[in-house]
mmCIF file of N, CA and C in Angstrom:
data_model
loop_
_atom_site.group_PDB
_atom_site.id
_atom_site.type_symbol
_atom_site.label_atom_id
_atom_site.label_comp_id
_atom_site.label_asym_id
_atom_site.label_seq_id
_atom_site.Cartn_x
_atom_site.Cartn_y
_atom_site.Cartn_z
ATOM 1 N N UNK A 1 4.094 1.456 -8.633
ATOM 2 C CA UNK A 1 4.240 0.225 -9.372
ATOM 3 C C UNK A 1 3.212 0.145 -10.503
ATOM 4 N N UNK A 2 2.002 0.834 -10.400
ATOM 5 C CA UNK A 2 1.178 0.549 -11.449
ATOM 6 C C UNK A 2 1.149 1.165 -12.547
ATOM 7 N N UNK A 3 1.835 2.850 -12.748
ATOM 8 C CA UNK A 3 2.225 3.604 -13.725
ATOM 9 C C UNK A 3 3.244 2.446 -14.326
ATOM 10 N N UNK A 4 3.914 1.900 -13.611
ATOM 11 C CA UNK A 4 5.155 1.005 -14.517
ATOM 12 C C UNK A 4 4.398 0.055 -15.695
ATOM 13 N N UNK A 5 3.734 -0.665 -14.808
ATOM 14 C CA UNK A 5 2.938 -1.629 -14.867
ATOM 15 C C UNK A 5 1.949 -1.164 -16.053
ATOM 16 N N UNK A 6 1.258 0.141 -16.202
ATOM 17 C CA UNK A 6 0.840 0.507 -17.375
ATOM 18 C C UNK A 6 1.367 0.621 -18.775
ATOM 19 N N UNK A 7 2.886 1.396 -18.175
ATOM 20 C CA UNK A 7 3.840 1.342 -19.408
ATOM 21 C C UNK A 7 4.282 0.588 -20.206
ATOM 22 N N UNK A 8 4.606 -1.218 -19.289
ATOM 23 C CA UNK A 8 5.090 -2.130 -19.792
ATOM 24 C C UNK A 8 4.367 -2.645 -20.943
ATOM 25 N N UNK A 9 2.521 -2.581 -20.499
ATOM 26 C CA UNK A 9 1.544 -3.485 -20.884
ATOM 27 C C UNK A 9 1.552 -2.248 -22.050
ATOM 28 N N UNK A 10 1.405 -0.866 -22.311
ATOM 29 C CA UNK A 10 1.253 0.236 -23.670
ATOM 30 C C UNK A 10 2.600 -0.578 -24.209
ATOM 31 N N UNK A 11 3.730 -0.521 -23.797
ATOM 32 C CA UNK A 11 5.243 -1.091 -25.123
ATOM 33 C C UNK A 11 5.159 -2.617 -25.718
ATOM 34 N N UNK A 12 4.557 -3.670 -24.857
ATOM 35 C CA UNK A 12 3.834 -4.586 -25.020
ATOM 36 C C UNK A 12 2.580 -4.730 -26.240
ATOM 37 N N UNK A 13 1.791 -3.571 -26.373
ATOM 38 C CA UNK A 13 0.872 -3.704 -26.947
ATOM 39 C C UNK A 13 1.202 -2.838 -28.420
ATOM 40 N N UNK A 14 2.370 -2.430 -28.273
ATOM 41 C CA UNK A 14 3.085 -1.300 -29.326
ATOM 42 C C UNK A 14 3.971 -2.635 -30.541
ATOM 43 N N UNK A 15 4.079 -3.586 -29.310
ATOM 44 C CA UNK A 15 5.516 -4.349 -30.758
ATOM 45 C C UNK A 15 4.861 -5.255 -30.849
ATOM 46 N N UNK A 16 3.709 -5.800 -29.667
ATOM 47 C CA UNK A 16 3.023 -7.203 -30.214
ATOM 48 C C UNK A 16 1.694 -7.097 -30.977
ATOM 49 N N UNK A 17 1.250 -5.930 -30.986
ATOM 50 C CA UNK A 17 -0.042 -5.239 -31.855
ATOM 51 C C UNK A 17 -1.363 -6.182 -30.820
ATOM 52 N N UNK A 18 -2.487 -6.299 -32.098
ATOM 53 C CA UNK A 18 -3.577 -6.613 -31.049
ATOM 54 C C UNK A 18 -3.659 -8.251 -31.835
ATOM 55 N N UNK A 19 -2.854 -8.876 -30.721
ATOM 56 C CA UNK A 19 -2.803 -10.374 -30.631
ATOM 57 C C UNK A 19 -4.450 -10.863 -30.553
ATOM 58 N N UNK A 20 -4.350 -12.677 -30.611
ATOM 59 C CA UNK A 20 -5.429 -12.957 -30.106
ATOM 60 C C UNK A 20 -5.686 -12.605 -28.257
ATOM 61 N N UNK A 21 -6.910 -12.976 -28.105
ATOM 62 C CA UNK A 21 -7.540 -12.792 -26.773
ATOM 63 C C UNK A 21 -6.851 -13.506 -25.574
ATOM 64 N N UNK A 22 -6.444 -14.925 -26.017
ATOM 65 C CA UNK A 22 -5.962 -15.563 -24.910
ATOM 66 C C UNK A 22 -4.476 -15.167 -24.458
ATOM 67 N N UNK A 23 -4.125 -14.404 -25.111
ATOM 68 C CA UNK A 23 -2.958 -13.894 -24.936
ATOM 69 C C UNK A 23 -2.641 -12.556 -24.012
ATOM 70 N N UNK A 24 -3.804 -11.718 -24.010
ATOM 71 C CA UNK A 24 -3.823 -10.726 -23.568
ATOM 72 C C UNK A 24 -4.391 -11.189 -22.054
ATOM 73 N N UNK A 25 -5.395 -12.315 -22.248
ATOM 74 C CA UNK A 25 -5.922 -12.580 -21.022
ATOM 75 C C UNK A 25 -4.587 -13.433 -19.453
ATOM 76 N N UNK A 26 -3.765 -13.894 -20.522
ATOM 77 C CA UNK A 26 -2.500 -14.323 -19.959
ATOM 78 C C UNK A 26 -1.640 -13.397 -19.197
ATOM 79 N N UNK A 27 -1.768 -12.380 -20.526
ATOM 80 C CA UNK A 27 -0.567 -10.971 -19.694
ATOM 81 C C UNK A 27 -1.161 -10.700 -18.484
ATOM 82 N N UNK A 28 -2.699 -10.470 -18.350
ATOM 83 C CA UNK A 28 -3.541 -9.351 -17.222
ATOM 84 C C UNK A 28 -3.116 -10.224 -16.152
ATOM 85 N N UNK A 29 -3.258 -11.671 -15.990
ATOM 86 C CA UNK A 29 -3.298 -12.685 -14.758
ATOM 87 C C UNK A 29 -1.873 -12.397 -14.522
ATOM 88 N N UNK A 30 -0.961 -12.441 -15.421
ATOM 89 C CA UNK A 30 0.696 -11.971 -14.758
ATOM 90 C C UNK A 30 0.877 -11.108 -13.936
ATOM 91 N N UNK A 31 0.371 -10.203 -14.979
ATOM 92 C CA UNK A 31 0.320 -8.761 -14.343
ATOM 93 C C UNK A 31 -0.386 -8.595 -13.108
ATOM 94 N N UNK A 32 -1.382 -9.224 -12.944
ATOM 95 C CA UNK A 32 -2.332 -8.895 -11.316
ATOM 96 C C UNK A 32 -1.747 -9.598 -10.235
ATOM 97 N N UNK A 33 -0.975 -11.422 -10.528
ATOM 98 C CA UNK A 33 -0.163 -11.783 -9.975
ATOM 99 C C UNK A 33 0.897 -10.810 -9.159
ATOM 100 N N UNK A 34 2.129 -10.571 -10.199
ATOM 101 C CA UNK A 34 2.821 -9.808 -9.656
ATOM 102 C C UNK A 34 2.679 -8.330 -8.680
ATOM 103 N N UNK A 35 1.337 -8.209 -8.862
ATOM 104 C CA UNK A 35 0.904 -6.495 -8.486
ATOM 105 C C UNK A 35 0.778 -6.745 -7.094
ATOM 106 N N UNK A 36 -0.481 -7.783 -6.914
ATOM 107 C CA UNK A 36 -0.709 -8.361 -5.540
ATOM 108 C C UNK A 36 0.051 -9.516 -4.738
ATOM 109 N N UNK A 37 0.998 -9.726 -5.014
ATOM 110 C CA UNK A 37 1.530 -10.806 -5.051
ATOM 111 C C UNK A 37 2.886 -10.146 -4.003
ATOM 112 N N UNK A 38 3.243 -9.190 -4.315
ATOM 113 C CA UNK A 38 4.521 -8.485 -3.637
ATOM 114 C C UNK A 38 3.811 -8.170 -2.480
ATOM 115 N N UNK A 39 5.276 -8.064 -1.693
ATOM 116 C CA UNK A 39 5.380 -7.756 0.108
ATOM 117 C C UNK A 39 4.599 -6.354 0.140
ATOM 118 N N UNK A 40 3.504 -6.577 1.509
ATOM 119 C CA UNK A 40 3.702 -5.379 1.784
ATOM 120 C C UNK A 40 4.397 -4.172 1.669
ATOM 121 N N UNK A 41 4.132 -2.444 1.394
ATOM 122 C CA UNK A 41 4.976 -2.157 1.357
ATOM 123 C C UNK A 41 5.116 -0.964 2.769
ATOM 124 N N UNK A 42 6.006 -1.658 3.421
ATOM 125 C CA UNK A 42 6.340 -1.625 4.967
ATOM 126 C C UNK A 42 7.213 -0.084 5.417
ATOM 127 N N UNK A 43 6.721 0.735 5.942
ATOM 128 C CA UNK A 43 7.704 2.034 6.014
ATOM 129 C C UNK A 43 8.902 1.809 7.238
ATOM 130 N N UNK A 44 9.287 2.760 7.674
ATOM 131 C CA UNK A 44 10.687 2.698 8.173
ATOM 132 C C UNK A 44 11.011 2.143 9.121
ATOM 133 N N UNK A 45 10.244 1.338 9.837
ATOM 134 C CA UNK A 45 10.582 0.567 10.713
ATOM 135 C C UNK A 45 10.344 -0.855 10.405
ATOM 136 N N UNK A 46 9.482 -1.222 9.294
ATOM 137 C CA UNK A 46 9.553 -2.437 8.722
ATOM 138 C C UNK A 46 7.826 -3.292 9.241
ATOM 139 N N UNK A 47 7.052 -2.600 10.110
ATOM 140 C CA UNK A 47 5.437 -3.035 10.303
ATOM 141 C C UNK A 47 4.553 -1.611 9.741
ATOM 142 N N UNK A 48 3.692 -2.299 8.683
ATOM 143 C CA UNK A 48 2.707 -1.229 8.559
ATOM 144 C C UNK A 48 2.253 -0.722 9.639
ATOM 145 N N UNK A 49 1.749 0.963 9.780
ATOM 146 C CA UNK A 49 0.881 1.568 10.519
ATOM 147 C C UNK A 49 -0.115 1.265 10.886
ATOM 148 N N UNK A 50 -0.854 0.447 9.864
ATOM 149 C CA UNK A 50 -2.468 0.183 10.481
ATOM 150 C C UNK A 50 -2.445 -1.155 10.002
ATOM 151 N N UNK A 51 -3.405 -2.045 10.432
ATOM 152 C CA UNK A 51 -3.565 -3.579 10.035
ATOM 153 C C UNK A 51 -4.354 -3.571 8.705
ATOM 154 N N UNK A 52 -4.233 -4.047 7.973
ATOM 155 C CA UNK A 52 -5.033 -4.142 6.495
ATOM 156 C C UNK A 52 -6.764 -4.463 6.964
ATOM 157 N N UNK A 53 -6.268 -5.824 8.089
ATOM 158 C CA UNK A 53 -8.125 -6.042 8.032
ATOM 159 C C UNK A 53 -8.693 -5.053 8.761
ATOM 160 N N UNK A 54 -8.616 -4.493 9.999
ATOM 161 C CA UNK A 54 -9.156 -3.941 10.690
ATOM 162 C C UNK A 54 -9.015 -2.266 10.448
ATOM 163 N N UNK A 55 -7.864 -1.920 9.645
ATOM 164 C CA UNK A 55 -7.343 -0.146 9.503
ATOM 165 C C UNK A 55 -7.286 0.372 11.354
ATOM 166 N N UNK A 56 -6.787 -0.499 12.041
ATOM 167 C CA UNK A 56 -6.414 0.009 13.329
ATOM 168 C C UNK A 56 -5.045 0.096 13.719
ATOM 169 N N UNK A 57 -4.554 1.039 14.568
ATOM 170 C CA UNK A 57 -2.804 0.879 14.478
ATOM 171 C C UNK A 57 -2.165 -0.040 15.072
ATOM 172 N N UNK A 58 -0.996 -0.455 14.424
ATOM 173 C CA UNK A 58 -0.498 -1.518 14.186
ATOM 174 C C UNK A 58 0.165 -1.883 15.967
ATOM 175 N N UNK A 59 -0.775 -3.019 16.323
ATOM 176 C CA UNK A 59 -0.053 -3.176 17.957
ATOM 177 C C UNK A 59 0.151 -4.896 17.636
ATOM 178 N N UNK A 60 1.248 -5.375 18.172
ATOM 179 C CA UNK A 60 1.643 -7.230 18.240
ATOM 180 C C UNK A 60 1.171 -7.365 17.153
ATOM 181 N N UNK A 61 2.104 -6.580 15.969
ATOM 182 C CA UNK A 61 1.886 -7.445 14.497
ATOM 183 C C UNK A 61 2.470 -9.109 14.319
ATOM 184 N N UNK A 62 1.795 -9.803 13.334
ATOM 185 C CA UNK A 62 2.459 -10.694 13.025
ATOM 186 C C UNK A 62 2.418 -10.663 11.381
ATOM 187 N N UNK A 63 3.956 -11.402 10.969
ATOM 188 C CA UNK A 63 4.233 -11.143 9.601
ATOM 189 C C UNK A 63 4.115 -12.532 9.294
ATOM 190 N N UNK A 64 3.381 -12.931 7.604
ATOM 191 C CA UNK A 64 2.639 -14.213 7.202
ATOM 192 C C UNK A 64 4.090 -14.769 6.513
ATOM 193 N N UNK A 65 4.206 -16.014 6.114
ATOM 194 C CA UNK A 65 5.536 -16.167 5.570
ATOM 195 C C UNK A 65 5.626 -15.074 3.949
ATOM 196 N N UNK A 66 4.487 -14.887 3.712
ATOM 197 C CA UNK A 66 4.444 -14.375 2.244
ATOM 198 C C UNK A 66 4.746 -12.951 2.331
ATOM 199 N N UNK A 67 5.331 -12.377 3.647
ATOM 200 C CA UNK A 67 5.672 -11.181 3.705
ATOM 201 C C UNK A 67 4.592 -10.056 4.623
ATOM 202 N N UNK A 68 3.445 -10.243 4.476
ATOM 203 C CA UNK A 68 2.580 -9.269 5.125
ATOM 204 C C UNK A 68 1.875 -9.414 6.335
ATOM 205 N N UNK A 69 1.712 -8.235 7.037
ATOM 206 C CA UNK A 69 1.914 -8.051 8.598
ATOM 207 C C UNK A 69 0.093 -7.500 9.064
ATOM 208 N N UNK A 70 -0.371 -8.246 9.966
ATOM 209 C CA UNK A 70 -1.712 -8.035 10.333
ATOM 210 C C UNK A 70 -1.414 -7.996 11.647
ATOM 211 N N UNK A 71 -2.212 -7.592 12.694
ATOM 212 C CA UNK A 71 -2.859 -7.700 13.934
ATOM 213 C C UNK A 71 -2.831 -9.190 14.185
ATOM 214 N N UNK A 72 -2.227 -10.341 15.178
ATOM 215 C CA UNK A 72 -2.388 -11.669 15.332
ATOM 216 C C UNK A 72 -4.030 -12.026 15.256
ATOM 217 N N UNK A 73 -4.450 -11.377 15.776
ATOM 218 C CA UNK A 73 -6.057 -11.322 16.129
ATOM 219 C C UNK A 73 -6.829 -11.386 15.197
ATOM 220 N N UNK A 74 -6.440 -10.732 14.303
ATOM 221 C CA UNK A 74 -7.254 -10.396 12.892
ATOM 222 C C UNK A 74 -7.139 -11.229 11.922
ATOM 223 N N UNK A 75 -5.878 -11.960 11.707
ATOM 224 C CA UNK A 75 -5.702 -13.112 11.206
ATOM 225 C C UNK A 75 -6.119 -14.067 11.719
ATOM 226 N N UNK A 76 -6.524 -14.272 12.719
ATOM 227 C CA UNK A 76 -7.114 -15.562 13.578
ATOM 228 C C UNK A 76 -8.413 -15.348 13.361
ATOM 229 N N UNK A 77 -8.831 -14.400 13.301
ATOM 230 C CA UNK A 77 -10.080 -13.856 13.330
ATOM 231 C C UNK A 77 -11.047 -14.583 11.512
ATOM 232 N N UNK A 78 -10.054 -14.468 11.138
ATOM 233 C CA UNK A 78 -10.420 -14.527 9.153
ATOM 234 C C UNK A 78 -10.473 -16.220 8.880
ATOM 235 N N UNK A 79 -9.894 -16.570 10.102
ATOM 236 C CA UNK A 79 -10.202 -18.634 9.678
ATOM 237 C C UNK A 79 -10.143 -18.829 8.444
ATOM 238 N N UNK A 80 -8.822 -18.230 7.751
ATOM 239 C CA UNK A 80 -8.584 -19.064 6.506
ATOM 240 C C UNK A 80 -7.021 -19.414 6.560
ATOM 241 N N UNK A 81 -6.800 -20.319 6.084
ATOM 242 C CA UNK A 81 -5.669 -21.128 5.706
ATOM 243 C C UNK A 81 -4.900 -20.063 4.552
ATOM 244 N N UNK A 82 -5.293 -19.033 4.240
ATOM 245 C CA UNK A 82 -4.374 -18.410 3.187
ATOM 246 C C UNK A 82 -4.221 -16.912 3.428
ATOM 247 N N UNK A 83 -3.367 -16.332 2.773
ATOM 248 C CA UNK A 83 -2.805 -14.758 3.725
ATOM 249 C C UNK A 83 -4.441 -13.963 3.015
ATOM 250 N N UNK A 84 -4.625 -12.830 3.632
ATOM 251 C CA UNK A 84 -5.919 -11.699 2.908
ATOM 252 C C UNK A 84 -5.449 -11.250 1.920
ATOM 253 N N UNK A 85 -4.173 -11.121 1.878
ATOM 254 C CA UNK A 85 -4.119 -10.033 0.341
ATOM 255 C C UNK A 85 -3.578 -10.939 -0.830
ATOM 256 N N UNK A 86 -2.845 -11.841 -0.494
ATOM 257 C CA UNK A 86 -2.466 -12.438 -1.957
ATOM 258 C C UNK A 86 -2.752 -13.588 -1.538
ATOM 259 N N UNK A 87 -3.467 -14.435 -1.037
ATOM 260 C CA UNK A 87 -4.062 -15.579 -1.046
ATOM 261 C C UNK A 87 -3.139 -16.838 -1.092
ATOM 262 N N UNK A 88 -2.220 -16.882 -0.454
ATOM 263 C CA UNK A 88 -0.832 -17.355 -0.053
ATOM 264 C C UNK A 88 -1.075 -18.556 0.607
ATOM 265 N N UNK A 89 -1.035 -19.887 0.948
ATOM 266 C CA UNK A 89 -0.779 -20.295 2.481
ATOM 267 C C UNK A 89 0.077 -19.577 3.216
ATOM 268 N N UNK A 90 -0.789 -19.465 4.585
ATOM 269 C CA UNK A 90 0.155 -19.317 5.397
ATOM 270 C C UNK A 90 0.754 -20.153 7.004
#
């Protein structure tokens, strides 16, 4: 996703030249949005291998509404009201 993500922002910077600042500072927040912002990306059975917080293998995952799958424990563990990776409620 991030080779894409490079390309868009080089054809972007090819037809819109070098705009002002607040403009560019607009694209990056899109752009980091969307980067971190997407689902886990989950292999063939649909739960990551290892838990993001802990990097231990994946046993009684639970999935956040925003898509991504931790250890129940580990999320309980983090006492926050919002997912770890994209800062979601969850």
């Amino acid at each position: 996703m991030k080779p894409d993500l490079y390309r868009k922002v080089t054809v972007a910077w090819s037809y819109g030249g070098s705009q002002d600042l607040e403009q560019w500072v607009t694209l990056g927040h899109t752009a980091l949005q969307l980067l971190y912002s997407a689902p886990f990306p989950d292999p063939v059975f649909g739960v990551p291998e290892k838990c993001p917080i802990c990097l231990e293998p994946m046993h009684f995952p639970h999935t956040t509404e925003c898509g991504h799958t931790f250890h129940k424990a580990c999320l309980e563990r983090t006492q926050s009201p919002t997912c770890p990776l994209c800062r979601q409620t969850v």
